[in-house]
CSV table of C-alpha atoms in Angstrom, one decimal:
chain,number,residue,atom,x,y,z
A,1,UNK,CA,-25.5,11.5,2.4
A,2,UNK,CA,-24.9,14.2,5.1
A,3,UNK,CA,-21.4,15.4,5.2
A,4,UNK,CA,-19.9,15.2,9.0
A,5,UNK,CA,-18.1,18.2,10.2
A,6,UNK,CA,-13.9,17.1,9.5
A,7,UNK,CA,-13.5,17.6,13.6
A,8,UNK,CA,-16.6,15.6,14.1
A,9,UNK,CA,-15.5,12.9,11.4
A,10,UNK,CA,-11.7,12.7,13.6
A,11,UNK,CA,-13.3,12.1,17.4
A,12,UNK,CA,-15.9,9.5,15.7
A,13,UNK,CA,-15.1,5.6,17.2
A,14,UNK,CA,-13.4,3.1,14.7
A,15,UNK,CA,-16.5,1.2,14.2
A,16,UNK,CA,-18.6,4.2,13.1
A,17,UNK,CA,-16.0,4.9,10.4
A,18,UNK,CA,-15.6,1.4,9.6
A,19,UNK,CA,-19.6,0.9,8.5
A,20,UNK,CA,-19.0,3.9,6.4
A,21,UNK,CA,-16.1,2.6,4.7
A,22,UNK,CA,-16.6,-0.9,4.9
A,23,UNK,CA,-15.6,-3.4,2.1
A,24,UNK,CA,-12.8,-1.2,0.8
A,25,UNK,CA,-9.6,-2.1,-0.8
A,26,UNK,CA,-6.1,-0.6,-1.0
A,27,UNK,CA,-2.3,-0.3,-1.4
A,28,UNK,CA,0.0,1.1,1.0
A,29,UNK,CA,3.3,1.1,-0.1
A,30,UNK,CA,6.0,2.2,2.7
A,31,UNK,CA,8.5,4.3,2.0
A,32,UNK,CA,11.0,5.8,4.1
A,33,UNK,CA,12.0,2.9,6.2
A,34,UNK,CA,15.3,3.4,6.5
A,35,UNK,CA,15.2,7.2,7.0
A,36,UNK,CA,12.6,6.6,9.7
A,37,UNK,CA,14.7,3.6,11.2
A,38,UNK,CA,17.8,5.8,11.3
A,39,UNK,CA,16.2,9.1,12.3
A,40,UNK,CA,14.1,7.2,15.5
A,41,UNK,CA,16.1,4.2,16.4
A,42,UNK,CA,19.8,3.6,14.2
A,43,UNK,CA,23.1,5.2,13.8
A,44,UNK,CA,24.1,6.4,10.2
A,45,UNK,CA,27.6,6.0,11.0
A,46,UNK,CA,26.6,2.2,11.6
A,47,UNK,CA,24.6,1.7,9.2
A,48,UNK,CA,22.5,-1.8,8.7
A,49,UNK,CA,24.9,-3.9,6.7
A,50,UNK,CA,25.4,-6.0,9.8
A,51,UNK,CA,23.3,-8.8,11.0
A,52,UNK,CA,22.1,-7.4,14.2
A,53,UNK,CA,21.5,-3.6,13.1
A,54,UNK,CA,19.6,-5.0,10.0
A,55,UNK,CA,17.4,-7.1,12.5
A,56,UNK,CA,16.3,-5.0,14.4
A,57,UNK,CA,15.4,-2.4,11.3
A,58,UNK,CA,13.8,-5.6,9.7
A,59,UNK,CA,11.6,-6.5,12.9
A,60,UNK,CA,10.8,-2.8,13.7
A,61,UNK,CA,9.2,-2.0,10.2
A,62,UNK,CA,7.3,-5.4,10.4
A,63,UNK,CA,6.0,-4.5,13.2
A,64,UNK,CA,4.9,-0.7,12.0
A,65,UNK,CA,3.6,-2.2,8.9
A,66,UNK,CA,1.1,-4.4,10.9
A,67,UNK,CA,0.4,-2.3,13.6
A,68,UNK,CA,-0.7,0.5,10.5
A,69,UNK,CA,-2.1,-2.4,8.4
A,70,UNK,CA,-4.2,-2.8,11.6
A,71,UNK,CA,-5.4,0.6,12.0
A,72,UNK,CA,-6.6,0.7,8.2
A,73,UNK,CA,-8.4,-2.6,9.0
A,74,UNK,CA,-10.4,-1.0,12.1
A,75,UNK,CA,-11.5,1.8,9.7
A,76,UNK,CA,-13.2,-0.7,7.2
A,77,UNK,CA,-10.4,-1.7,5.3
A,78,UNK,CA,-11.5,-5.2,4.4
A,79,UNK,CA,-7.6,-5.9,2.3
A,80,UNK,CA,-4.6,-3.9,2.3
A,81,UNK,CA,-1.8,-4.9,-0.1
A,82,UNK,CA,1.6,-4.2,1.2
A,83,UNK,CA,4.2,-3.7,-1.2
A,84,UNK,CA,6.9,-5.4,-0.2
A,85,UNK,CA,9.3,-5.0,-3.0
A,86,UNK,CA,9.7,-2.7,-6.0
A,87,UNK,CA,11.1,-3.4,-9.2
A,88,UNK,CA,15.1,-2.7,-9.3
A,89,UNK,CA,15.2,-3.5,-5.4
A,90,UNK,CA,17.2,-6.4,-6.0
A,91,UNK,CA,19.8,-4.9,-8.5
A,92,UNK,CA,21.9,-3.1,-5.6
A,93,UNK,CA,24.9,-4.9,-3.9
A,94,UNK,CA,25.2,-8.5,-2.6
A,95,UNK,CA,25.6,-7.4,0.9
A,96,UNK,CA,21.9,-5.9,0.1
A,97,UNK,CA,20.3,-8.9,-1.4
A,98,UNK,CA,21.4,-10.8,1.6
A,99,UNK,CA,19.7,-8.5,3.5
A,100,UNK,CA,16.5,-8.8,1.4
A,101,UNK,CA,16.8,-12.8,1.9
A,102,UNK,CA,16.8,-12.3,5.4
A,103,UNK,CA,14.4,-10.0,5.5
A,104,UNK,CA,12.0,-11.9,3.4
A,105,UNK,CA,12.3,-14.7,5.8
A,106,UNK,CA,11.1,-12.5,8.2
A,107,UNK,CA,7.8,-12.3,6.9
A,108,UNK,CA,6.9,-15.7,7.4
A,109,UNK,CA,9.0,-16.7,10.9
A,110,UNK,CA,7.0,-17.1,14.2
A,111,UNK,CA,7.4,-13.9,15.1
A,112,UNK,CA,5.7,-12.7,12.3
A,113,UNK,CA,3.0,-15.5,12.7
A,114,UNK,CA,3.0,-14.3,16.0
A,115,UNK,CA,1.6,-10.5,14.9
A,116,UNK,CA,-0.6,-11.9,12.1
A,117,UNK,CA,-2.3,-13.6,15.2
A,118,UNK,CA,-2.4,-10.5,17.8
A,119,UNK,CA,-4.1,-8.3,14.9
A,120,UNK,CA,-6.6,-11.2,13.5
A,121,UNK,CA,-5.2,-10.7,10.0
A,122,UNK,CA,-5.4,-13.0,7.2
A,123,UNK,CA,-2.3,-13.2,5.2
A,124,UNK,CA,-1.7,-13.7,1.2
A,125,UNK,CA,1.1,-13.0,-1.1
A,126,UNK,CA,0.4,-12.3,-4.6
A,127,UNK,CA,2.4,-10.7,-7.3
A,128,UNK,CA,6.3,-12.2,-8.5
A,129,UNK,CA,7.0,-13.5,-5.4
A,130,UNK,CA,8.1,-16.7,-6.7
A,131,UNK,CA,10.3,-15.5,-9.4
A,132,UNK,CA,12.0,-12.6,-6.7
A,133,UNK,CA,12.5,-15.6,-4.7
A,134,UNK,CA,14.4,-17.6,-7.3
A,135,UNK,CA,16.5,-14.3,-8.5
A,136,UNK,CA,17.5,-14.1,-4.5
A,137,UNK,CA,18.5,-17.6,-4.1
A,138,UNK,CA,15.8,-18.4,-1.4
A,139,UNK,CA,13.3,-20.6,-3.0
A,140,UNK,CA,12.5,-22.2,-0.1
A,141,UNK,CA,10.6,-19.2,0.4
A,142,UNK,CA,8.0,-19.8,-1.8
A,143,UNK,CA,7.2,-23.1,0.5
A,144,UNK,CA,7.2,-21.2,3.8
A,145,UNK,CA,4.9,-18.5,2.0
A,146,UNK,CA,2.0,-21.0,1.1
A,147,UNK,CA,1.8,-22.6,4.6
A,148,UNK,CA,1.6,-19.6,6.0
A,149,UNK,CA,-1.5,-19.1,3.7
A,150,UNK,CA,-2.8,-22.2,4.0
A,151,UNK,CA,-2.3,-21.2,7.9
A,152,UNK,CA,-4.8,-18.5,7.5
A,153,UNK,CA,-7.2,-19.6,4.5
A,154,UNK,CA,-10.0,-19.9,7.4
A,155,UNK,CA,-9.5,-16.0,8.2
A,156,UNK,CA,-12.6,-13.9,7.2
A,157,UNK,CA,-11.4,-10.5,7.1
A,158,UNK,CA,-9.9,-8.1,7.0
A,159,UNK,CA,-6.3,-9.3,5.1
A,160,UNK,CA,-2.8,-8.1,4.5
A,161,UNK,CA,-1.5,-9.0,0.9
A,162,UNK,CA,2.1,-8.6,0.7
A,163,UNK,CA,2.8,-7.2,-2.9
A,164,UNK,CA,5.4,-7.4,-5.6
A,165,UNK,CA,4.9,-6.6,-9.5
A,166,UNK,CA,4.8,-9.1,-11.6
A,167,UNK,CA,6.0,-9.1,-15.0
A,168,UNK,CA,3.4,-11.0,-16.6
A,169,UNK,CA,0.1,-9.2,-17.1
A,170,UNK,CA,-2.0,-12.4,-15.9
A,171,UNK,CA,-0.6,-14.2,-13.4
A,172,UNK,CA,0.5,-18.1,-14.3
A,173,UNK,CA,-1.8,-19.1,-12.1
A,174,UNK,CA,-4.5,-18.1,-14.3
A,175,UNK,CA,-3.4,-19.8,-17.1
A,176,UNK,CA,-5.4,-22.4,-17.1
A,177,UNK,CA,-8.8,-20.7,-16.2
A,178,UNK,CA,-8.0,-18.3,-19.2
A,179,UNK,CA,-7.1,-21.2,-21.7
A,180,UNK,CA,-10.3,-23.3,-20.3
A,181,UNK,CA,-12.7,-19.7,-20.6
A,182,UNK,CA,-11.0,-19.2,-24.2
A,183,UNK,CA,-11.6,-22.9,-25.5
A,184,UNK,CA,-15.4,-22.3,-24.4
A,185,UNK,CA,-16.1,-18.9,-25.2
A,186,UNK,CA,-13.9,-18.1,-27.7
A,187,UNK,CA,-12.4,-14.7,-25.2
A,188,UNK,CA,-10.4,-13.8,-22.8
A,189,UNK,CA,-12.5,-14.5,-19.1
A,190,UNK,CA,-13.9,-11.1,-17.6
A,191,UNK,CA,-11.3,-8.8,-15.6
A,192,UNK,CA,-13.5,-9.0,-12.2
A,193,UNK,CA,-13.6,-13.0,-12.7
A,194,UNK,CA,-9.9,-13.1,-12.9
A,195,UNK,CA,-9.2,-11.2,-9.7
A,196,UNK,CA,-11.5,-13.0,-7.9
A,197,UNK,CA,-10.0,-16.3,-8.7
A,198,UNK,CA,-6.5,-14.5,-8.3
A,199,UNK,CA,-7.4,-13.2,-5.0
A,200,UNK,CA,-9.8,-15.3,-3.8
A,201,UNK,CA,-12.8,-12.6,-3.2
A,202,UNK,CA,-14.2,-10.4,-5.4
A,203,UNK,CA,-12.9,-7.8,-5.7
A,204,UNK,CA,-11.2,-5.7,-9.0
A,205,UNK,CA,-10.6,-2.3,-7.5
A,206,UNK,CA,-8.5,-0.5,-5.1
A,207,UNK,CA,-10.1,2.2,-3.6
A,208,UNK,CA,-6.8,3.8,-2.0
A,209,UNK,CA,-3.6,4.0,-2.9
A,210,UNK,CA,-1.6,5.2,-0.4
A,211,UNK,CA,2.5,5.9,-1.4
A,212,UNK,CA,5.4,8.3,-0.3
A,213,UNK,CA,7.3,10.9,-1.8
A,214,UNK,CA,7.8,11.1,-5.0
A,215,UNK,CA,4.2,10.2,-6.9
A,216,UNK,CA,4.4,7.7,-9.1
A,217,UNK,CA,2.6,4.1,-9.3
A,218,UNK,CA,5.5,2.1,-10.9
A,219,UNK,CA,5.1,-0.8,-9.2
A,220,UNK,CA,2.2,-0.6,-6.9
A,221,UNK,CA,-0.7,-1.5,-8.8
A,222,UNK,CA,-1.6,-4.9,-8.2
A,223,UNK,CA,-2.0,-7.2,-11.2
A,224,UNK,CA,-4.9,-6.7,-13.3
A,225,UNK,CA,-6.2,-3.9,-10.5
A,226,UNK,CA,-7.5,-0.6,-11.1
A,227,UNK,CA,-6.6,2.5,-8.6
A,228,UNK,CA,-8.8,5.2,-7.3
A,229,UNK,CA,-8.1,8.2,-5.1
A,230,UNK,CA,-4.1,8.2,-4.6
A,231,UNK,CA,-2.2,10.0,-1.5
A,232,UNK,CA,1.6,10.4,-1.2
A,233,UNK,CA,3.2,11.1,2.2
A,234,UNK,CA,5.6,13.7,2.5
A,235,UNK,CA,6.8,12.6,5.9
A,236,UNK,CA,8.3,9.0,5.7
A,237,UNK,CA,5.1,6.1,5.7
A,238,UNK,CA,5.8,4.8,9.4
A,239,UNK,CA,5.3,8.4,11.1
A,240,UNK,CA,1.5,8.1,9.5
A,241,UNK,CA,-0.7,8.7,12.8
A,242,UNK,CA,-4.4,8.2,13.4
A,243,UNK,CA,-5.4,11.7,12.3
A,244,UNK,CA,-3.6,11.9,9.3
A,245,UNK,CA,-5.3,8.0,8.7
A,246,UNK,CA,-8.9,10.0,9.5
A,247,UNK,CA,-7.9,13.1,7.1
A,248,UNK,CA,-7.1,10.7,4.2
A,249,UNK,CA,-10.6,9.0,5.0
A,250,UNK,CA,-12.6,11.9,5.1
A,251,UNK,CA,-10.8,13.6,1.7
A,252,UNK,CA,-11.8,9.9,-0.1
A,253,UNK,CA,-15.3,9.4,2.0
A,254,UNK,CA,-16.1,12.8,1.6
A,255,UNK,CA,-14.2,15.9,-0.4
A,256,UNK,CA,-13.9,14.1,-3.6
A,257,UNK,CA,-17.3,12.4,-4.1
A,258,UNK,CA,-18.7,15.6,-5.5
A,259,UNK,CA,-21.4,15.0,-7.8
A,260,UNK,CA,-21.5,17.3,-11.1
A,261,UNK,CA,-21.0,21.2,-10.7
A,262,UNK,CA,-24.1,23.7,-10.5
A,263,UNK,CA,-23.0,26.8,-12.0
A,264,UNK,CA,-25.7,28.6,-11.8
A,265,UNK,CA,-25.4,28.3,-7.7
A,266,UNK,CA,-21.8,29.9,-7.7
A,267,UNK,CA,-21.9,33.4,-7.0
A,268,UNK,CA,-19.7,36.6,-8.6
A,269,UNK,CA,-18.2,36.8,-5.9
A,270,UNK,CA,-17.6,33.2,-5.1
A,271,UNK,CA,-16.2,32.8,-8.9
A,272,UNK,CA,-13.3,35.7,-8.1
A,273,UNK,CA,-12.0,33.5,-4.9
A,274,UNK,CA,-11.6,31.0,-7.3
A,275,UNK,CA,-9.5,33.1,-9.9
A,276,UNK,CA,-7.4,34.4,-6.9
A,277,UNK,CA,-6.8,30.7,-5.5
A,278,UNK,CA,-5.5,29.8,-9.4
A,279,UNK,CA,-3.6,32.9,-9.4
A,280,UNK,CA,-2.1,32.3,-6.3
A,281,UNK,CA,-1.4,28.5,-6.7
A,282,UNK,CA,0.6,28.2,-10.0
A,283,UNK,CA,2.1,24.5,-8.6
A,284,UNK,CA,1.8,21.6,-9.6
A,285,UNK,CA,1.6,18.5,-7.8
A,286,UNK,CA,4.8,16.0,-7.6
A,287,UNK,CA,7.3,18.6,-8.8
A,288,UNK,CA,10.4,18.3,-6.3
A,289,UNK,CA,14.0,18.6,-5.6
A,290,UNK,CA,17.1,16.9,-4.3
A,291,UNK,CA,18.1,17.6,-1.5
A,292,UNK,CA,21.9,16.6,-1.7
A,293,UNK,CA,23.3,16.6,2.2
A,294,UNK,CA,20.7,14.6,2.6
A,295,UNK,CA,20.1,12.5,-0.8
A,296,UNK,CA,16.5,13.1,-0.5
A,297,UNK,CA,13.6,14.5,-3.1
A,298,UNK,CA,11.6,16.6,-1.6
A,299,UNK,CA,8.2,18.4,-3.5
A,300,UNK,CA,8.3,22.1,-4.1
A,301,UNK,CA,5.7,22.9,-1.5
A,302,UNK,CA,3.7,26.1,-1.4
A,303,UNK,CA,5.2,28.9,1.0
């Protein structure tokens, strides 16, 4: 394949990019929210502990998480999981978890129905969503979730699949696939045939993984997945713009889909610029600091 120039690659149309990168899978896992919410639209001094400032922060990241879900679906995303919770989330204050009941609901209202609709996405949930549900006292969730599912089945692509770990490394769902597949074979069913019963396409792979901050993937892996190429905004996830989208693309499309190395092509002098850029970049990738007046980590970025 012929490598586009990167400034070629950014002015190309959606639908270009999309046949390139069609059929993909990945995670995007915001984080952020609140410092964006505050910093763009809330008061610190207010806070979001009361009903109408945590509406509005609740039904101004839905709608940045679908309108970016929707972007990554133009580019040939064919499913994007959303984490929507990560593990300790729910181990805060009760003023919080009421928040998080509310703003669970809002995931499934017709408002959010509503923006599934405008953006032509299918929607799933897959993960502990059931048992998050129970711990939060709003099992009437799990009800509203799978008509809203069943509301979509017919959808094609591409999908949003809202995310939470689960604890169990199969999902029950499975269980009775795996104990049928065991009673006839004797072993555990194939990984690629579990997620595509789990998920209902086949798929077994994420292709991108795209979190914030501090790199780490507790939490964002969807069950029984394996990851790819991994990306961690510095800047919190709803200030991700088109061209930083197109440069994420291009580094996974492109820059790291190098084939083996030819030595014997690299020059004297090309093999001293590569001393001096190790000399001159002793860092290492997800090392960071906090940030106390403003409680944040930040990485130790080069100067």
């Amino acid at each position: 394949m012929t490598i586009p120039a990167r400034s070629a690659f950014m002015a190309w149309p959606d639908e270009r990019i999309a046949r390139l990168a069609a059929g993909r899978t990945m995670v995007f896992a915001p984080g952020g929210t609140s410092r964006w919410y505050f910093l763009e639209h809330g008061s610190t001094a207010e806070g979001y502990s009361k009903e109408a400032a945590f509406t509005d922060y609740g039904r101004r990241s839905l709608r940045r998480t679908v309108e970016l879900v929707a972007m990554m679906a133009r580019t040939g995303m064919q499913m994007v999981f959303v984490v929507g919770f990560v593990p300790g989330q729910d181990q805060r204050t009760q003023t919080y978890n009421a928040n998080l009941r509310w703003g669970y609901e809002l995931l499934v209202d017709d408002g959010a129905r509503a923006l599934y609709r405008q953006h032509d996405l299918g929607v799933l949930f897959r993960g502990g969503w059931d048992a998050l549900f129970e711990r939060l006292g709003a099992e009437h969730l799990s009800t509203a979730v799978r008509d809203l599912e069943a509301a979509t089945a017919a959808q094609s692509k591409p999908w949003l699949v809202w995310l939470t770990q689960s604890a169990a490394p199969v999902p029950q769902a499975l269980t009775g696939l795996v104990a049928e597949h065991i009673r006839a074979h004797g072993r555990m069913p194939p990984r690629e045939d579990l997620c595509a019963a789990y998920y209902n396409r086949p798929i077994s792979h994420v292709d991108i993984l795209l979190g914030h901050n501090k790199p780490s993937l507790a939490g964002l892996i969807p069950p029984m997945m394996t990851v790819g190429d991994a990306y961690f905004s510095v800047r919190p996830s709803y200030y991700l713009t088109r061209d930083t989208w197109r440069h994420i693309l291009y580094d996974h499309l492109f820059s790291r889909r190098t084939s083996h190395r030819d030595y014997d092509a690299i020059s004297a002098g090309d093999l001293e610029s590569l001393r001096a850029f190790y000399d001159d970049s002793p860092h290492t990738l997800g090392i960071g600091r906090l940030h106390e007046p403003t409680q944040t980590w930040r990485p130790v970025l080069p100067d």
